[in-house]
CSV table of C-alpha atoms and ligand atoms in Angstrom, one decimal:
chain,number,residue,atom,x,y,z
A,1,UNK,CA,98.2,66.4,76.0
A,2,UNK,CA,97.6,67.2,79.9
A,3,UNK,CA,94.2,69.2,79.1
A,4,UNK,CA,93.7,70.4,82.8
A,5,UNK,CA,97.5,71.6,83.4
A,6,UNK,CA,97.2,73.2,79.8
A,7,UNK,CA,94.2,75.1,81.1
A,8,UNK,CA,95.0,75.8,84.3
A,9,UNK,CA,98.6,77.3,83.9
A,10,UNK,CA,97.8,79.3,80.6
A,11,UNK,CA,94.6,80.8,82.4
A,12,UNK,CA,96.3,81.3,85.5
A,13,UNK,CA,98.9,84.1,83.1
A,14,UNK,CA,96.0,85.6,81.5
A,15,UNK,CA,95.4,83.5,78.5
A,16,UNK,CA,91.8,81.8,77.3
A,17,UNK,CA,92.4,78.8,76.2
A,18,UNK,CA,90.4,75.9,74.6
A,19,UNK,CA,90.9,72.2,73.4
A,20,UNK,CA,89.9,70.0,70.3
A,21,UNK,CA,90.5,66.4,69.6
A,22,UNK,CA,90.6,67.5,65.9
A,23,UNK,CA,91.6,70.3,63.1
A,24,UNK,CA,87.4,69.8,62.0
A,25,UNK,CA,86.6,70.6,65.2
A,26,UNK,CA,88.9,73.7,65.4
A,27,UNK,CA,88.3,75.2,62.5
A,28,UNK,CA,84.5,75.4,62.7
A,29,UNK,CA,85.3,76.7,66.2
A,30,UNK,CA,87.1,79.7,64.9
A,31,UNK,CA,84.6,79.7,61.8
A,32,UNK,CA,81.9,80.8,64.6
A,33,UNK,CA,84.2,83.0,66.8
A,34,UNK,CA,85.5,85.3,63.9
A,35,UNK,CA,82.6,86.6,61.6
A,36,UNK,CA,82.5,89.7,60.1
A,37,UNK,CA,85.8,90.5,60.7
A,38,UNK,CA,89.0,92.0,59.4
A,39,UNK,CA,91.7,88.9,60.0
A,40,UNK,CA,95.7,88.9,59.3
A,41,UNK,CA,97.2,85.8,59.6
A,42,UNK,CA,101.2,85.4,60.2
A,43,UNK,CA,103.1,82.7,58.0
A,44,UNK,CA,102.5,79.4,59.6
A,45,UNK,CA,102.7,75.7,58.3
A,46,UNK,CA,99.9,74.8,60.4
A,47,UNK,CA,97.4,77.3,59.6
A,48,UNK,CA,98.4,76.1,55.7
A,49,UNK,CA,97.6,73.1,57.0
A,50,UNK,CA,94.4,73.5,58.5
A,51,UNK,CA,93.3,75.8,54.9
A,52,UNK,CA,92.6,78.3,57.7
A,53,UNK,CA,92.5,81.2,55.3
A,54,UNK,CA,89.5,79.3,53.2
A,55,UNK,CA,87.5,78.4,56.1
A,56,UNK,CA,87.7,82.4,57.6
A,57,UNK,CA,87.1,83.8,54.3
A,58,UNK,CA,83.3,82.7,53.9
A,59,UNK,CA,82.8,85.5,56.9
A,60,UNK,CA,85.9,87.2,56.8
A,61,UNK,CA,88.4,89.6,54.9
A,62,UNK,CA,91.4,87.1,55.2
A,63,UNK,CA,94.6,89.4,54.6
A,64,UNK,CA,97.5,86.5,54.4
A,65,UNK,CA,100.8,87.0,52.9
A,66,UNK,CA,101.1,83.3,51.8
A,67,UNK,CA,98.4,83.9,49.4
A,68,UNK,CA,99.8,87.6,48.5
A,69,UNK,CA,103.5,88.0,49.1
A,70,UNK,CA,104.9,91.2,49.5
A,71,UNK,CA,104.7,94.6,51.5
A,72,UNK,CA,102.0,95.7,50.4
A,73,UNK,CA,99.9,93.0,52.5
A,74,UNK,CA,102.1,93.1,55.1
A,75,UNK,CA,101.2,96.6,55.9
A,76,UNK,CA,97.6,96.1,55.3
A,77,UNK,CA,97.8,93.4,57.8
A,78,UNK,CA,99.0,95.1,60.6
A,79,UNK,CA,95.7,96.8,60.4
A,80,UNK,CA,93.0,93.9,61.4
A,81,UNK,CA,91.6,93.4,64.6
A,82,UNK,CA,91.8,89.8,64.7
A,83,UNK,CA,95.1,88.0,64.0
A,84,UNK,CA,96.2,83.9,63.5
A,85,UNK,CA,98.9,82.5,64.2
A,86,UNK,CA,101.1,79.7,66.2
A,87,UNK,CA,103.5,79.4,68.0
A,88,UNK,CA,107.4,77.8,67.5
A,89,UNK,CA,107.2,76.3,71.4
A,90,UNK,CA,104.7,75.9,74.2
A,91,UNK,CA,105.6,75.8,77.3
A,92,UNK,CA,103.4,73.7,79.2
A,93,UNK,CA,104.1,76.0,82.2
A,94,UNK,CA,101.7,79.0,80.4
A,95,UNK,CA,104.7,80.8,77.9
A,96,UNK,CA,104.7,81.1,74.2
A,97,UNK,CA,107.7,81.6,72.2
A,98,UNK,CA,108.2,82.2,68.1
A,99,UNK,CA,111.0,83.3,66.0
A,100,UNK,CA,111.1,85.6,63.5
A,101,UNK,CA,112.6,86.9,60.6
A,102,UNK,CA,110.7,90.1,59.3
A,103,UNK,CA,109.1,90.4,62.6
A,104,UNK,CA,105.6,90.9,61.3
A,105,UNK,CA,104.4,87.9,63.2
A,106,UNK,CA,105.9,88.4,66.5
A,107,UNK,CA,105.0,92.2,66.2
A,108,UNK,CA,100.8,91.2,65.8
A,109,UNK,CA,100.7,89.0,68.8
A,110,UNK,CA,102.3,92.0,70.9
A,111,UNK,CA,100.4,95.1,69.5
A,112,UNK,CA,97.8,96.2,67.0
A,113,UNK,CA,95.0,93.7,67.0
A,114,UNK,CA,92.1,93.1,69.4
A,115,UNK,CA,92.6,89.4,69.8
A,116,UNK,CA,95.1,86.9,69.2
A,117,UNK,CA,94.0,83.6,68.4
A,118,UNK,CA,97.7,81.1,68.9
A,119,UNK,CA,96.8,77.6,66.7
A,120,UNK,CA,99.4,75.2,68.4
A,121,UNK,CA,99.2,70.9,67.6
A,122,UNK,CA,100.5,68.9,70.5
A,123,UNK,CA,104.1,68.4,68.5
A,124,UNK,CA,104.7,72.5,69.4
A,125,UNK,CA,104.3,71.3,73.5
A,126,UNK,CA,107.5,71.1,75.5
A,127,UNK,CA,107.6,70.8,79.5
A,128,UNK,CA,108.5,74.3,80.4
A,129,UNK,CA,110.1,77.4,79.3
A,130,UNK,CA,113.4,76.0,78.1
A,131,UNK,CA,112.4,73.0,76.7
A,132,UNK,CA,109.8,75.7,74.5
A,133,UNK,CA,112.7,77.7,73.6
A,134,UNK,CA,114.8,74.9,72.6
A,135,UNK,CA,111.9,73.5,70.5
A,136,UNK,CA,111.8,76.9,68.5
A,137,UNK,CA,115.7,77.1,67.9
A,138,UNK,CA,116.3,73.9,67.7
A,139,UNK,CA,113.7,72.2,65.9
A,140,UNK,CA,111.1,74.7,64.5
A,141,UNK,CA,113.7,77.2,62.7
A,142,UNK,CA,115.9,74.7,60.9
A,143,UNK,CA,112.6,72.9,59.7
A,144,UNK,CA,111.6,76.7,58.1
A,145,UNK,CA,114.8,77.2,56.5
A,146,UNK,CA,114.7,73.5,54.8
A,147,UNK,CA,110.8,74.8,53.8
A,148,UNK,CA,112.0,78.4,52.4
A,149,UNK,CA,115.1,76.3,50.9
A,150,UNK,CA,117.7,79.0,52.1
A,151,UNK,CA,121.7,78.2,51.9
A,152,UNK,CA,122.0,78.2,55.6
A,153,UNK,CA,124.2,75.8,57.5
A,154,UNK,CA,121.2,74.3,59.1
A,155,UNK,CA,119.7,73.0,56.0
A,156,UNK,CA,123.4,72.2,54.8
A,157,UNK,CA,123.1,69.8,58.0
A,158,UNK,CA,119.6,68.4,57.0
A,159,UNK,CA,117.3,70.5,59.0
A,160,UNK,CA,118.0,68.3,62.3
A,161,UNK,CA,119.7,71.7,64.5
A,162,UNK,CA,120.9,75.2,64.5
A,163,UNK,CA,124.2,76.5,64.2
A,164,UNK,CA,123.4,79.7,65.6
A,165,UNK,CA,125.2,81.0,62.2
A,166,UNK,CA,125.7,84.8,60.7
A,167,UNK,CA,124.6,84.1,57.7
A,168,UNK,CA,122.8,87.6,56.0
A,169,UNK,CA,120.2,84.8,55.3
A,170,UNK,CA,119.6,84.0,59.0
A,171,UNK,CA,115.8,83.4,59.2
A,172,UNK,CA,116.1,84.0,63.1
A,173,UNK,CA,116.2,87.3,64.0
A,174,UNK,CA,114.1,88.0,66.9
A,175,UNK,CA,112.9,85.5,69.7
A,176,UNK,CA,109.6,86.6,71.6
A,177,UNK,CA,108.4,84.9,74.4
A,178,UNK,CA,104.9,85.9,75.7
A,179,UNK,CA,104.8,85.4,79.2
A,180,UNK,CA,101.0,87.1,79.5
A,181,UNK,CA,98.8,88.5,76.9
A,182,UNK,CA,100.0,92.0,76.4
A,183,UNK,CA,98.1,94.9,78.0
A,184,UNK,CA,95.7,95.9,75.2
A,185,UNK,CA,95.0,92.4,74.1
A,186,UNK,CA,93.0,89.3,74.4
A,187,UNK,CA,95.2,86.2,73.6
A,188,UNK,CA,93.8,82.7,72.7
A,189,UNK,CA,95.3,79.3,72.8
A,190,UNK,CA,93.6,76.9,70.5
A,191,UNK,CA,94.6,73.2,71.3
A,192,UNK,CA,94.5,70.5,68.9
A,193,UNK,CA,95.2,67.3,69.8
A,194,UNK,CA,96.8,66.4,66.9
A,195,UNK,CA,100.8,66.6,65.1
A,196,UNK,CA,100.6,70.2,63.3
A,197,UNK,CA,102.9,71.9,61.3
A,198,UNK,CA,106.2,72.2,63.0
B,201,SF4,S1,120.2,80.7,63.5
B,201,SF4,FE1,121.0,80.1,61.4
B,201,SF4,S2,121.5,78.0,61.6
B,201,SF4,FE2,120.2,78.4,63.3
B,201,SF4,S3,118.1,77.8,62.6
B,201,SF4,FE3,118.4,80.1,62.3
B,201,SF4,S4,119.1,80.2,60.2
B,201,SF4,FE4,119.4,78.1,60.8
């Protein structure tokens, strides 16, 4: 992970951005950045990964999905001023790009919240826009669908690429790529030097 090209080309679009060798070190990081807070986070691997939702919740109201499906949360979380997420790709050149299904997640890193805190592992890192894109069709989405075990043709194929299919189970219905944090938000890019989620 190129730490100074990271930094330089995410701050030079707008972004804060900061770097840990390890998910310890990030997570008490964000433990001291978000207290007292109302936080949504949007379905991620890596935030499962990291027991984000445990860690926030000793300071926090932690309003997650994973832990309580349905609308009902969903709607509730589109009210906090602090949302967690990741992202599908990075684009080493200062983009970030996720897929989405419902469009809950996409929608919170756009408008609503205050701040936007992206948790990406080094895996999610690709050279440039493209290569970011292709990461998130090509790698991150059929990976989901083998996770939410779907009858899709990309699990059919063994989670290794996308067929770009019509299924009315397609998982991947809307592709946002965020060039600069949007107008009414701060946007954070938490590096870990580590393989998270995917
Ligand atoms: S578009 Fe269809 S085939 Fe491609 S990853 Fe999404 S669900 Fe799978």
């Amino acid at each position: 992970m190129d730490r100074e090209a990271l930094k330089k080309n995410f701050e030079k679009h707008g972004f804060q951005t900061s770097f840990f060798h390890t998910c310890e070190e990030a997570v008490s990081y964000l433990k001291e950045q978000i207290r007292g807070e109302t936080v949504a986070m949007g379905g991620s691997v890596t935030l499962k990964e990291l027991e984000l939702d445990k860690a926030l919740s000793e300071h926090n109201v932690v309003i997650w999905h994973w832990n309580t499906p349905g609308m009902e949360t969903l709607k509730r979380a589109t009210g906090a001023h602090i949302y967690v997420t990741s992202a599908n790709g990075v684009a080493a050149t200062g983009e970030l790009v996720n897929i989405d299904g419902n469009g809950n997640r996409v929608a919170m890193t756009l408008f609503g919240p205050r701040k936007v805190y992206f948790v990406v592992g080094r895996n999610k890192i690709a050279p440039d826009l493209t290569g970011a894109l292709t990461r998130a069709k090509e790698i991150a989405a059929p990976k989901n669908v083998m996770r939410l075990e779907k009858k899709l043709p990309c699990r059919a194929a063994g989670g290794e690429t996308c067929y770009d299919c019509n299924s009315p189970e397609r998982i991947c219905r809307a592709t946002v790529i965020l060039e600069r944090p949007c107008a009414l938000m701060e946007v954070e890019v938490v590096f870990i030097d580590q393989e998270l989620g995917y």
